[in-house]
């Protein structure tokens, strides 16, 4: 049988803020366990939460970046459940009145509808070691936004590729908007995937299965395809899908059931009596709108239309905000979009892929690129120079001079060598005079460059050569 697949995503991202959502503890990754805690985020009796305004601002910013409406009155509710990493036995979250409603995100050619983004607090972390389990509450109370796509409204996310494209674009937008860092290894972005199948063309929705907290986009891709196949097999055999939450085991490449059925009712949501409703004024929204940095789609337009880059180069540079920031910073110093892009899509990206961080500053990089463009250094020597100073903090110009790779031979000395070459290669010169083949000119320039050990300016040599042969 043929089936239509419907995928719903719930995506959590930790907000970039100085402090936690309802107390003044640091929102910081990687401190030693249980250092960033206080009576509020530890839920000691009598402690009262105070809303962090910055967290609300960041949530609005995320919403605006994705075309959401902002609710002018938002309400915090308690989501009640017990788990050791949640010291309060409830999570402050939002159900009925989240901060953002009705957004969308373009994935390939589909505008995927998104229900909501709400603000909530993160839970702590369990650390399992041998037969011991430990709890680190540092993450308790860290502001978290949860975005929920509307899988029941068309167009749907239907494939693993579309889901990954959605997550990739979302991550990029959050990073560019300055809302979240979304470092996957740090668990700063986590996705739950809901999947259902229905016979092709049917209008009724199938029963959904949820897979929680899958780490990494590759695993999510695998998990989705596994789940689609699993449901297909059951349905083909005449079975029924059980509504359940499953856990993906990436090592085994399969999933297993965690628990069946879990509904909003199970959490006994109710408005948190310790927190007032949040009123968000139009002026506030306007202010955030005005402070919004350029987002990937807007930048892409600039790259294509103003810089004249092609689609591919634009996409690879924009894929990493640090890379595109450096690219734009270089252009401010040296506005040669294509020439600079060329270095980024090859040399810079290759290094980032291997090392995951940029280890050159704009001054040195621009100096290298410009020197090649002005034929003061040969491209290959410049590439070696880039490798040499990468991550060392060395100065490109000083190093180039020290290594003697600059084309800094005086014009007179160069022309002397040029004349010598022309004498030695008299037959080649004759050949050129007959055939006028530009390849011959290149050959002669090459000979001069060889004789000068690359210390001549090739452009100057070419000009002089043309003059001599005309
Ligand atoms: P829950 O309360 O179980 O978390 P929600 O109604 O909040 O369920 O939905 C969670 C996600 O699952 C949303 O993205 C939603 O659009 C999606 N979803 C709901 N029903 C289906 C379905 N039949 N198939 C696929 N996804 C679905
Ligand atoms: Mg859910
Ligand atoms: Zn605290």
Short mmCIF file of C-alpha atoms and ligand atoms in Angstrom, two decimals:
data_model
loop_
_atom_site.label_atom_id
_atom_site.label_comp_id
_atom_site.label_asym_id
_atom_site.label_seq_id
_atom_site.Cartn_x
_atom_site.Cartn_y
_atom_site.Cartn_z
CA UNK A 1 0.00 0.00 0.00
CA UNK A 2 1.04 3.60 -0.61
CA UNK A 3 1.05 6.02 2.30
CA UNK A 4 1.29 9.75 2.90
CA UNK A 5 3.68 10.66 5.68
CA UNK A 6 3.03 13.56 8.06
CA UNK A 7 5.75 14.88 10.33
CA UNK A 8 5.35 17.33 13.21
CA UNK A 9 8.33 18.89 14.91
CA UNK A 10 8.74 20.23 18.43
CA UNK A 11 12.01 22.07 18.68
CA UNK A 12 13.62 23.29 21.90
CA UNK A 13 16.33 25.92 21.91
CA UNK A 14 18.10 27.42 24.90
CA UNK A 15 17.97 31.19 24.79
CA UNK A 16 21.06 33.33 24.90
CA UNK A 17 20.67 35.38 28.08
CA UNK A 18 22.97 36.37 30.92
CA UNK A 19 20.78 34.89 33.63
CA UNK A 20 18.13 32.22 34.03
CA UNK A 21 14.44 32.64 33.27
CA UNK A 22 13.08 33.27 36.76
CA UNK A 23 16.11 34.00 38.96
CA UNK A 24 19.43 35.78 38.66
CA UNK A 25 21.60 32.64 38.46
CA UNK A 26 23.98 32.55 35.52
CA UNK A 27 22.80 30.95 32.29
CA UNK A 28 26.14 29.39 31.50
CA UNK A 29 27.14 26.13 29.89
CA UNK A 30 29.91 24.02 31.33
CA UNK A 31 30.33 25.33 34.89
CA UNK A 32 31.04 22.69 37.51
CA UNK A 33 27.85 20.92 38.65
CA UNK A 34 25.32 22.69 40.88
CA UNK A 35 27.23 25.99 40.96
CA UNK A 36 24.62 28.13 39.24
CA UNK A 37 21.73 27.43 41.58
CA UNK A 38 19.62 29.35 44.09
CA UNK A 39 16.47 28.76 46.15
CA UNK A 40 14.29 29.75 43.17
CA UNK A 41 15.69 27.38 40.57
CA UNK A 42 16.17 24.69 43.25
CA UNK A 43 12.53 25.14 44.27
CA UNK A 44 13.09 25.66 47.95
CA UNK A 45 9.82 26.40 49.78
CA UNK A 46 8.79 30.04 49.77
CA UNK A 47 11.09 31.08 46.91
CA UNK A 48 9.38 33.25 44.30
CA UNK A 49 10.17 33.43 40.59
CA UNK A 50 10.80 36.80 38.93
CA UNK A 51 10.52 36.84 35.15
CA UNK A 52 13.67 37.72 33.20
CA UNK A 53 12.61 40.42 30.73
CA UNK A 54 15.46 39.54 28.39
CA UNK A 55 14.07 36.03 27.97
CA UNK A 56 10.72 37.44 26.84
CA UNK A 57 12.51 39.80 24.47
CA UNK A 58 14.48 36.94 22.96
CA UNK A 59 11.30 34.89 22.50
CA UNK A 60 9.66 37.81 20.71
CA UNK A 61 12.77 38.19 18.57
CA UNK A 62 12.59 34.51 17.59
CA UNK A 63 8.92 34.94 16.75
CA UNK A 64 9.45 38.05 14.63
CA UNK A 65 12.24 36.34 12.71
CA UNK A 66 9.75 33.65 11.71
CA UNK A 67 6.78 35.86 10.93
CA UNK A 68 4.81 35.08 14.09
CA UNK A 69 2.06 37.16 15.65
CA UNK A 70 2.97 38.25 19.16
CA UNK A 71 0.32 37.74 21.83
CA UNK A 72 -0.05 40.97 23.74
CA UNK A 73 -0.93 39.06 26.87
CA UNK A 74 0.99 35.89 27.56
CA UNK A 75 0.51 33.60 30.51
CA UNK A 76 2.82 31.19 32.34
CA UNK A 77 1.43 27.88 33.45
CA UNK A 78 2.71 25.00 35.49
CA UNK A 79 3.21 21.71 33.71
CA UNK A 80 3.18 19.14 36.47
CA UNK A 81 5.22 15.98 36.31
CA UNK A 82 7.83 14.27 38.37
CA UNK A 83 11.32 13.49 37.20
CA UNK A 84 14.56 13.71 39.23
CA UNK A 85 16.02 16.45 37.02
CA UNK A 86 13.05 18.72 37.77
CA UNK A 87 13.38 19.83 41.37
CA UNK A 88 10.02 21.63 41.52
CA UNK A 89 8.06 18.68 40.15
CA UNK A 90 6.56 21.17 37.73
CA UNK A 91 7.97 23.10 34.84
CA UNK A 92 6.98 26.71 34.28
CA UNK A 93 5.76 26.73 30.69
CA UNK A 94 2.99 28.17 28.55
CA UNK A 95 -0.05 26.40 27.18
CA UNK A 96 -3.10 28.54 26.40
CA UNK A 97 -1.39 31.85 25.78
CA UNK A 98 2.13 31.47 24.47
CA UNK A 99 4.16 34.51 23.44
CA UNK A 100 4.19 33.73 19.70
CA UNK A 101 1.44 32.24 17.54
CA UNK A 102 1.02 31.40 13.84
CA UNK A 103 4.40 31.56 12.19
CA UNK A 104 5.87 29.83 9.17
CA UNK A 105 9.15 28.78 7.67
CA UNK A 106 9.90 28.15 4.02
CA UNK A 107 11.35 24.71 3.40
CA UNK A 108 12.27 24.11 -0.22
CA UNK A 109 9.05 25.34 -1.87
CA UNK A 110 6.69 24.84 1.05
CA UNK A 111 5.69 27.43 3.66
CA UNK A 112 5.49 25.15 6.68
CA UNK A 113 2.93 26.40 9.20
CA UNK A 114 4.09 26.73 12.80
CA UNK A 115 1.65 26.79 15.68
CA UNK A 116 3.55 28.53 18.39
CA UNK A 117 6.69 29.42 20.20
CA UNK A 118 6.41 29.44 23.94
CA UNK A 119 8.86 30.27 26.67
CA UNK A 120 9.57 27.77 29.42
CA UNK A 121 12.34 26.73 31.75
CA UNK A 122 14.77 23.92 31.08
CA UNK A 123 15.24 21.01 33.47
CA UNK A 124 18.52 19.86 35.04
CA UNK A 125 20.73 17.13 33.72
CA UNK A 126 21.13 13.56 34.90
CA UNK A 127 24.63 12.15 34.77
CA UNK A 128 24.86 8.38 34.84
CA UNK A 129 28.11 6.77 35.90
CA UNK A 130 28.36 3.02 36.41
CA UNK A 131 25.50 2.24 38.79
CA UNK A 132 25.36 5.77 40.10
CA UNK A 133 23.11 8.59 38.88
CA UNK A 134 23.91 12.19 39.71
CA UNK A 135 21.96 15.38 39.16
CA UNK A 136 23.33 18.68 37.92
CA UNK A 137 20.79 21.47 38.47
CA UNK A 138 22.79 24.16 36.66
CA UNK A 139 20.48 23.91 33.66
CA UNK A 140 17.32 24.09 35.81
CA UNK A 141 15.56 27.32 34.99
CA UNK A 142 17.57 28.16 31.88
CA UNK A 143 15.19 29.89 29.44
CA UNK A 144 14.07 27.58 26.70
CA UNK A 145 11.83 28.25 23.72
CA UNK A 146 9.74 25.48 22.28
CA UNK A 147 8.51 25.79 18.73
CA UNK A 148 5.73 23.48 17.53
CA UNK A 149 4.90 23.01 13.87
CA UNK A 150 1.28 22.56 12.84
CA UNK A 151 1.37 19.15 11.24
CA UNK A 152 -2.39 19.07 10.74
CA UNK A 153 -2.43 22.02 8.34
CA UNK A 154 -1.05 21.88 4.79
CA UNK A 155 1.61 21.94 3.51
CA UNK A 156 3.04 19.17 5.66
CA UNK A 157 6.60 18.15 6.33
CA UNK A 158 6.61 14.76 4.60
CA UNK A 159 10.15 13.47 4.41
CA UNK A 160 13.29 13.20 6.52
CA UNK A 161 15.02 15.59 4.09
CA UNK A 162 12.34 18.23 4.59
CA UNK A 163 12.50 17.84 8.36
CA UNK A 164 16.27 18.31 8.34
CA UNK A 165 16.00 21.32 6.03
CA UNK A 166 13.44 22.81 8.42
CA UNK A 167 15.73 22.29 11.40
CA UNK A 168 18.80 23.56 9.55
CA UNK A 169 17.05 26.76 8.48
CA UNK A 170 15.50 27.26 11.89
CA UNK A 171 18.86 26.88 13.58
CA UNK A 172 20.41 29.35 11.14
CA UNK A 173 17.68 31.92 11.80
CA UNK A 174 18.00 31.60 15.58
CA UNK A 175 21.76 32.05 15.34
CA UNK A 176 21.57 35.04 12.98
CA UNK A 177 18.83 36.68 15.06
CA UNK A 178 21.07 36.31 18.10
CA UNK A 179 18.39 34.36 19.91
CA UNK A 180 20.28 31.16 20.58
CA UNK A 181 23.65 29.57 19.84
CA UNK A 182 22.08 26.19 19.07
CA UNK A 183 25.26 24.20 19.59
CA UNK A 184 24.02 20.68 19.06
CA UNK A 185 26.78 18.95 21.05
CA UNK A 186 25.89 21.08 24.04
CA UNK A 187 22.23 20.12 23.77
CA UNK A 188 21.31 23.74 23.14
CA UNK A 189 18.92 22.65 20.38
CA UNK A 190 16.85 19.48 20.68
CA UNK A 191 14.01 18.16 18.59
CA UNK A 192 11.12 15.79 19.13
CA UNK A 193 9.69 14.24 15.99
CA UNK A 194 6.05 13.18 15.57
CA UNK A 195 5.23 10.89 12.67
CA UNK A 196 2.03 9.41 11.32
CA UNK A 197 1.10 7.61 8.12
CA UNK A 198 -2.22 7.42 6.31
CA UNK A 199 -3.26 5.67 3.12
CA UNK A 200 -2.41 7.84 0.13
CA UNK A 201 -5.16 10.35 -0.53
CA UNK A 202 -7.02 9.70 2.73
CA UNK A 203 -8.24 12.74 4.66
CA UNK A 204 -8.18 11.21 8.13
CA UNK A 205 -4.98 11.57 10.13
CA UNK A 206 -3.14 8.48 11.23
CA UNK A 207 -2.03 7.81 14.81
CA UNK A 208 1.19 9.63 15.60
CA UNK A 209 4.27 8.27 17.27
CA UNK A 210 6.62 10.68 19.01
CA UNK A 211 10.39 10.30 19.22
CA UNK A 212 11.87 12.49 21.91
CA UNK A 213 15.21 14.25 22.22
CA UNK A 214 17.15 12.80 19.33
CA UNK A 215 20.70 14.16 19.32
CA UNK A 216 22.04 15.56 16.05
CA UNK A 217 20.59 16.07 12.59
CA UNK A 218 22.06 12.87 11.15
CA UNK A 219 20.42 10.80 13.86
CA UNK A 220 17.12 12.60 13.35
CA UNK A 221 17.25 11.81 9.65
CA UNK A 222 17.89 8.13 10.32
CA UNK A 223 15.28 7.97 13.07
CA UNK A 224 12.58 9.42 10.82
CA UNK A 225 13.24 6.98 8.01
CA UNK A 226 13.33 4.09 10.45
CA UNK A 227 9.99 5.13 11.94
CA UNK A 228 8.34 5.54 8.54
CA UNK A 229 9.43 2.01 7.58
CA UNK A 230 8.35 0.60 10.94
CA UNK A 231 4.86 2.05 10.60
CA UNK A 232 4.57 0.96 6.97
CA UNK A 233 5.32 -2.62 7.91
CA UNK A 234 2.76 -2.64 10.70
CA UNK A 235 0.07 -1.10 8.48
CA UNK A 236 0.87 -3.43 5.56
CA UNK A 237 0.40 -6.36 7.92
CA UNK A 238 -3.02 -5.06 8.86
CA UNK A 239 -1.89 -3.91 12.31
CA UNK A 240 -2.63 -0.65 14.11
CA UNK A 241 -0.19 2.02 15.24
CA UNK A 242 -0.13 2.60 18.98
CA UNK A 243 0.16 6.22 20.09
CA UNK A 244 3.39 6.18 22.03
CA UNK A 245 6.68 7.85 22.74
CA UNK A 246 9.68 6.00 21.41
CA UNK A 247 13.36 6.41 22.10
CA UNK A 248 15.85 6.33 19.23
CA UNK A 249 18.99 4.31 19.84
CA UNK A 250 21.48 5.61 17.32
CA UNK A 251 24.10 2.93 17.99
CA UNK A 252 21.67 0.14 17.29
CA UNK A 253 19.90 2.08 14.52
CA UNK A 254 16.47 1.30 15.97
CA UNK A 255 13.91 2.68 18.40
CA UNK A 256 12.05 1.19 21.35
CA UNK A 257 8.87 2.14 23.17
CA UNK A 258 9.27 4.41 26.23
CA UNK A 259 5.64 4.91 27.17
CA UNK A 260 2.24 4.89 25.56
CA UNK A 261 -0.13 7.81 25.30
CA UNK A 262 0.58 11.04 27.04
CA UNK A 263 -1.71 14.01 26.69
CA UNK A 264 -1.80 17.59 27.84
CA UNK A 265 -4.42 16.53 30.43
CA UNK A 266 -1.86 14.31 32.12
CA UNK A 267 0.15 17.36 33.12
CA UNK A 268 -2.67 19.20 34.90
CA UNK A 269 -1.60 22.54 33.52
CA UNK A 270 -2.80 25.59 35.47
CA UNK A 271 -1.74 29.26 35.49
CA UNK A 272 1.24 29.79 37.77
CA UNK A 273 -0.10 31.83 40.72
CA UNK A 274 3.41 33.17 41.41
CA UNK A 275 3.70 34.91 38.04
CA UNK A 276 1.70 37.75 36.57
CA UNK A 277 0.49 37.73 32.99
CA UNK A 278 3.05 39.28 30.65
CA UNK A 279 1.87 42.35 28.80
CA UNK A 280 3.71 43.09 25.61
CA UNK A 281 3.16 46.51 24.08
CA UNK A 282 3.29 47.43 20.43
CA UNK A 283 6.15 49.80 21.18
CA UNK A 284 8.19 46.97 22.64
CA UNK A 285 7.54 44.79 19.61
CA UNK A 286 8.45 47.67 17.32
CA UNK A 287 11.70 48.27 19.18
CA UNK A 288 12.72 44.63 18.84
CA UNK A 289 11.80 44.69 15.14
CA UNK A 290 14.06 47.65 14.59
CA UNK A 291 16.99 46.05 16.35
CA UNK A 292 16.71 42.84 14.33
CA UNK A 293 19.94 42.02 12.46
CA UNK A 294 19.83 40.91 8.84
CA UNK A 295 18.60 37.31 8.58
CA UNK A 296 19.95 34.65 6.21
CA UNK A 297 17.32 35.16 3.49
CA UNK A 298 17.87 38.93 3.49
CA UNK A 299 21.63 38.51 3.39
CA UNK A 300 21.32 36.04 0.56
CA UNK A 301 19.50 38.66 -1.47
CA UNK A 302 22.38 41.08 -0.87
CA UNK A 303 24.95 38.43 -1.79
CA UNK A 304 23.16 37.61 -5.04
CA UNK A 305 22.07 41.04 -6.15
CA UNK A 306 24.66 43.43 -4.77
CA UNK A 307 27.74 41.23 -4.60
CA UNK A 308 27.01 39.24 -7.74
CA UNK A 309 27.75 35.91 -6.06
CA UNK A 310 26.10 32.76 -7.32
CA UNK A 311 23.53 30.78 -5.37
CA UNK A 312 25.96 28.07 -4.30
CA UNK A 313 28.66 30.41 -2.99
CA UNK A 314 26.06 32.50 -1.15
CA UNK A 315 24.63 29.42 0.54
CA UNK A 316 27.95 27.99 1.67
CA UNK A 317 29.13 31.29 3.10
CA UNK A 318 25.81 31.94 4.84
CA UNK A 319 25.60 28.44 6.29
CA UNK A 320 27.93 29.52 9.09
CA UNK A 321 27.34 32.90 10.70
CA UNK A 322 30.94 33.31 11.84
CA UNK A 323 32.07 32.74 8.26
CA UNK A 324 29.59 35.19 6.77
CA UNK A 325 30.41 37.77 9.47
CA UNK A 326 34.10 37.55 8.60
CA UNK A 327 33.29 37.66 4.90
CA UNK A 328 31.29 40.86 5.31
CA UNK A 329 33.96 42.36 7.57
CA UNK A 330 36.57 41.68 4.87
CA UNK A 331 34.39 43.38 2.26
CA UNK A 332 34.21 46.47 4.43
CA UNK A 333 37.98 46.70 4.14
CA UNK A 334 38.31 45.50 0.59
CA UNK A 335 35.21 45.50 -1.57
CA UNK A 336 35.92 42.74 -4.06
CA UNK A 337 33.00 40.39 -3.31
CA UNK A 338 33.85 37.68 -5.82
CA UNK A 339 37.56 37.60 -5.26
CA UNK A 340 37.08 37.46 -1.48
CA UNK A 341 34.29 34.87 -1.80
CA UNK A 342 36.66 32.71 -3.77
CA UNK A 343 38.96 32.43 -0.77
CA UNK A 344 36.06 31.74 1.54
CA UNK A 345 34.48 28.93 -0.47
CA UNK A 346 37.82 27.16 -0.79
CA UNK A 347 40.56 27.90 1.74
CA UNK A 348 38.52 29.21 4.67
CA UNK A 349 35.73 26.65 4.46
CA UNK A 350 38.11 23.73 4.11
CA UNK A 351 39.82 24.77 7.33
CA UNK A 352 36.56 25.39 9.19
CA UNK A 353 35.35 21.95 8.18
CA UNK A 354 38.43 20.40 9.67
CA UNK A 355 38.76 22.55 12.78
CA UNK A 356 35.34 24.08 13.32
CA UNK A 357 36.69 27.54 14.05
CA UNK A 358 38.11 30.54 12.26
CA UNK A 359 41.68 31.27 13.24
CA UNK A 360 42.58 34.24 11.12
CA UNK A 361 41.56 37.87 11.49
CA UNK A 362 40.16 40.11 8.79
CA UNK A 363 43.27 42.32 8.57
CA UNK A 364 45.64 39.47 7.74
CA UNK A 365 43.16 37.73 5.49
CA UNK A 366 42.45 40.87 3.49
CA UNK A 367 46.16 41.58 3.20
CA UNK A 368 46.72 38.13 1.70
CA UNK A 369 43.78 38.31 -0.71
CA UNK A 370 44.65 41.81 -1.85
CA UNK A 371 48.31 40.93 -2.36
CA UNK A 372 47.34 38.06 -4.64
CA UNK A 373 44.91 40.26 -6.57
CA UNK A 374 47.65 42.85 -7.02
CA UNK A 375 50.07 40.12 -8.01
CA UNK A 376 52.37 40.88 -5.13
CA UNK A 377 52.31 37.25 -4.07
CA UNK A 378 51.66 34.19 -6.16
CA UNK A 379 48.42 32.40 -5.27
CA UNK A 380 50.11 29.20 -4.20
CA UNK A 381 52.61 31.01 -2.02
CA UNK A 382 49.70 32.94 -0.50
CA UNK A 383 47.85 29.73 0.30
CA UNK A 384 50.93 28.37 2.02
CA UNK A 385 51.28 31.63 3.90
CA UNK A 386 47.65 31.39 5.07
CA UNK A 387 48.28 27.87 6.35
CA UNK A 388 51.45 29.03 8.02
CA UNK A 389 49.94 31.89 9.98
CA UNK A 390 46.54 30.22 10.61
CA UNK A 391 45.95 29.98 14.34
CA UNK A 392 49.32 31.51 15.25
CA UNK A 393 48.50 35.21 15.42
CA UNK A 394 51.50 35.94 13.15
CA UNK A 395 51.34 38.97 10.88
CA UNK A 396 50.90 38.04 7.21
CA UNK A 397 52.90 40.89 5.76
CA UNK A 398 55.85 40.53 8.14
CA UNK A 399 55.90 36.78 7.55
CA UNK A 400 55.73 37.16 3.76
CA UNK A 401 58.70 39.52 3.85
CA UNK A 402 60.63 37.25 6.15
CA UNK A 403 60.02 34.28 3.90
CA UNK A 404 60.97 36.28 0.81
CA UNK A 405 57.81 35.33 -1.06
CA UNK A 406 56.85 38.88 -1.96
CA UNK A 407 57.12 39.87 -5.57
CA UNK A 408 59.23 42.84 -4.59
CA UNK A 409 62.07 42.72 -7.10
CA UNK A 410 62.69 46.15 -8.61
CA UNK A 411 61.21 46.73 -12.05
CA UNK A 412 64.63 47.37 -13.56
CA UNK A 413 65.99 44.05 -12.33
CA UNK A 414 62.89 42.27 -13.60
CA UNK A 415 63.10 43.86 -17.05
CA UNK A 416 66.72 42.86 -17.29
CA UNK A 417 65.74 39.26 -16.70
CA UNK A 418 62.86 39.62 -19.15
CA UNK A 419 65.23 40.72 -21.87
CA UNK A 420 67.54 37.85 -21.11
CA UNK A 421 64.63 35.40 -21.42
CA UNK A 422 63.55 36.94 -24.72
CA UNK A 423 67.05 36.47 -26.10
CA UNK A 424 67.28 32.87 -24.93
CA UNK A 425 63.82 32.01 -26.25
CA UNK A 426 64.18 33.75 -29.61
CA UNK A 427 62.46 30.90 -31.44
CA UNK A 428 59.45 31.06 -29.10
CA UNK A 429 59.28 34.80 -29.67
CA UNK A 430 59.25 34.21 -33.45
CA UNK A 431 56.52 31.67 -33.03
CA UNK A 432 54.45 34.20 -31.11
CA UNK A 433 54.93 36.82 -33.75
CA UNK A 434 53.44 34.42 -36.29
CA UNK A 435 50.66 32.80 -34.25
CA UNK A 436 49.78 35.53 -31.74
CA UNK A 437 48.79 32.74 -29.35
CA UNK A 438 48.24 34.15 -25.83
CA UNK A 439 49.38 30.83 -24.38
CA UNK A 440 52.86 31.68 -25.57
CA UNK A 441 52.76 34.93 -23.64
CA UNK A 442 51.82 33.03 -20.49
CA UNK A 443 54.68 30.66 -21.09
CA UNK A 444 57.16 33.52 -21.37
CA UNK A 445 55.83 35.20 -18.23
CA UNK A 446 56.21 31.85 -16.49
CA UNK A 447 59.84 31.70 -17.56
CA UNK A 448 60.51 35.15 -16.15
CA UNK A 449 58.75 34.26 -12.89
CA UNK A 450 60.90 31.17 -12.66
CA UNK A 451 64.10 33.11 -13.25
CA UNK A 452 63.10 35.69 -10.62
CA UNK A 453 62.01 32.94 -8.22
CA UNK A 454 58.55 34.44 -8.07
CA UNK A 455 59.81 37.77 -6.90
CA UNK A 456 58.58 39.65 -9.96
CA UNK A 457 55.09 41.08 -10.25
CA UNK A 458 53.56 38.86 -12.92
CA UNK A 459 51.17 41.50 -14.09
CA UNK A 460 53.97 43.95 -14.62
CA UNK A 461 55.96 41.30 -16.49
CA UNK A 462 53.00 40.63 -18.77
CA UNK A 463 52.54 44.30 -19.56
CA UNK A 464 56.20 44.82 -20.29
CA UNK A 465 56.31 41.66 -22.39
CA UNK A 466 53.39 42.83 -24.54
CA UNK A 467 55.12 46.15 -24.98
CA UNK A 468 58.36 44.47 -26.06
CA UNK A 469 56.63 42.17 -28.54
CA UNK A 470 54.29 44.68 -30.10
P1 LIG B 1 1.45 16.30 22.33
O1 LIG B 1 0.50 16.93 23.26
O2 LIG B 1 1.41 14.83 22.28
O3 LIG B 1 2.84 16.86 22.41
P2 LIG B 1 0.72 18.07 20.23
O4 LIG B 1 -0.73 18.23 19.84
O5 LIG B 1 1.33 19.13 21.05
O6 LIG B 1 0.87 16.67 20.90
O7 LIG B 1 1.53 17.87 18.93
C1 LIG B 1 2.89 17.67 18.90
C2 LIG B 1 3.36 17.71 17.46
O8 LIG B 1 2.82 16.62 16.74
C3 LIG B 1 2.90 18.96 16.71
O9 LIG B 1 3.92 19.34 15.84
C4 LIG B 1 1.71 18.47 15.97
O10 LIG B 1 1.45 19.25 14.82
C5 LIG B 1 2.15 17.08 15.59
N1 LIG B 1 1.05 16.18 15.29
C6 LIG B 1 -0.18 16.14 15.83
N2 LIG B 1 -0.91 15.15 15.27
C7 LIG B 1 -0.10 14.56 14.35
C8 LIG B 1 -0.28 13.49 13.43
N3 LIG B 1 -1.40 12.80 13.35
N4 LIG B 1 0.76 13.17 12.65
C9 LIG B 1 1.93 13.83 12.72
N5 LIG B 1 2.13 14.84 13.55
C10 LIG B 1 1.13 15.21 14.36
MG1 LIG B 2 4.83 17.00 22.84
ZN1 LIG B 3 18.63 30.32 40.49
#
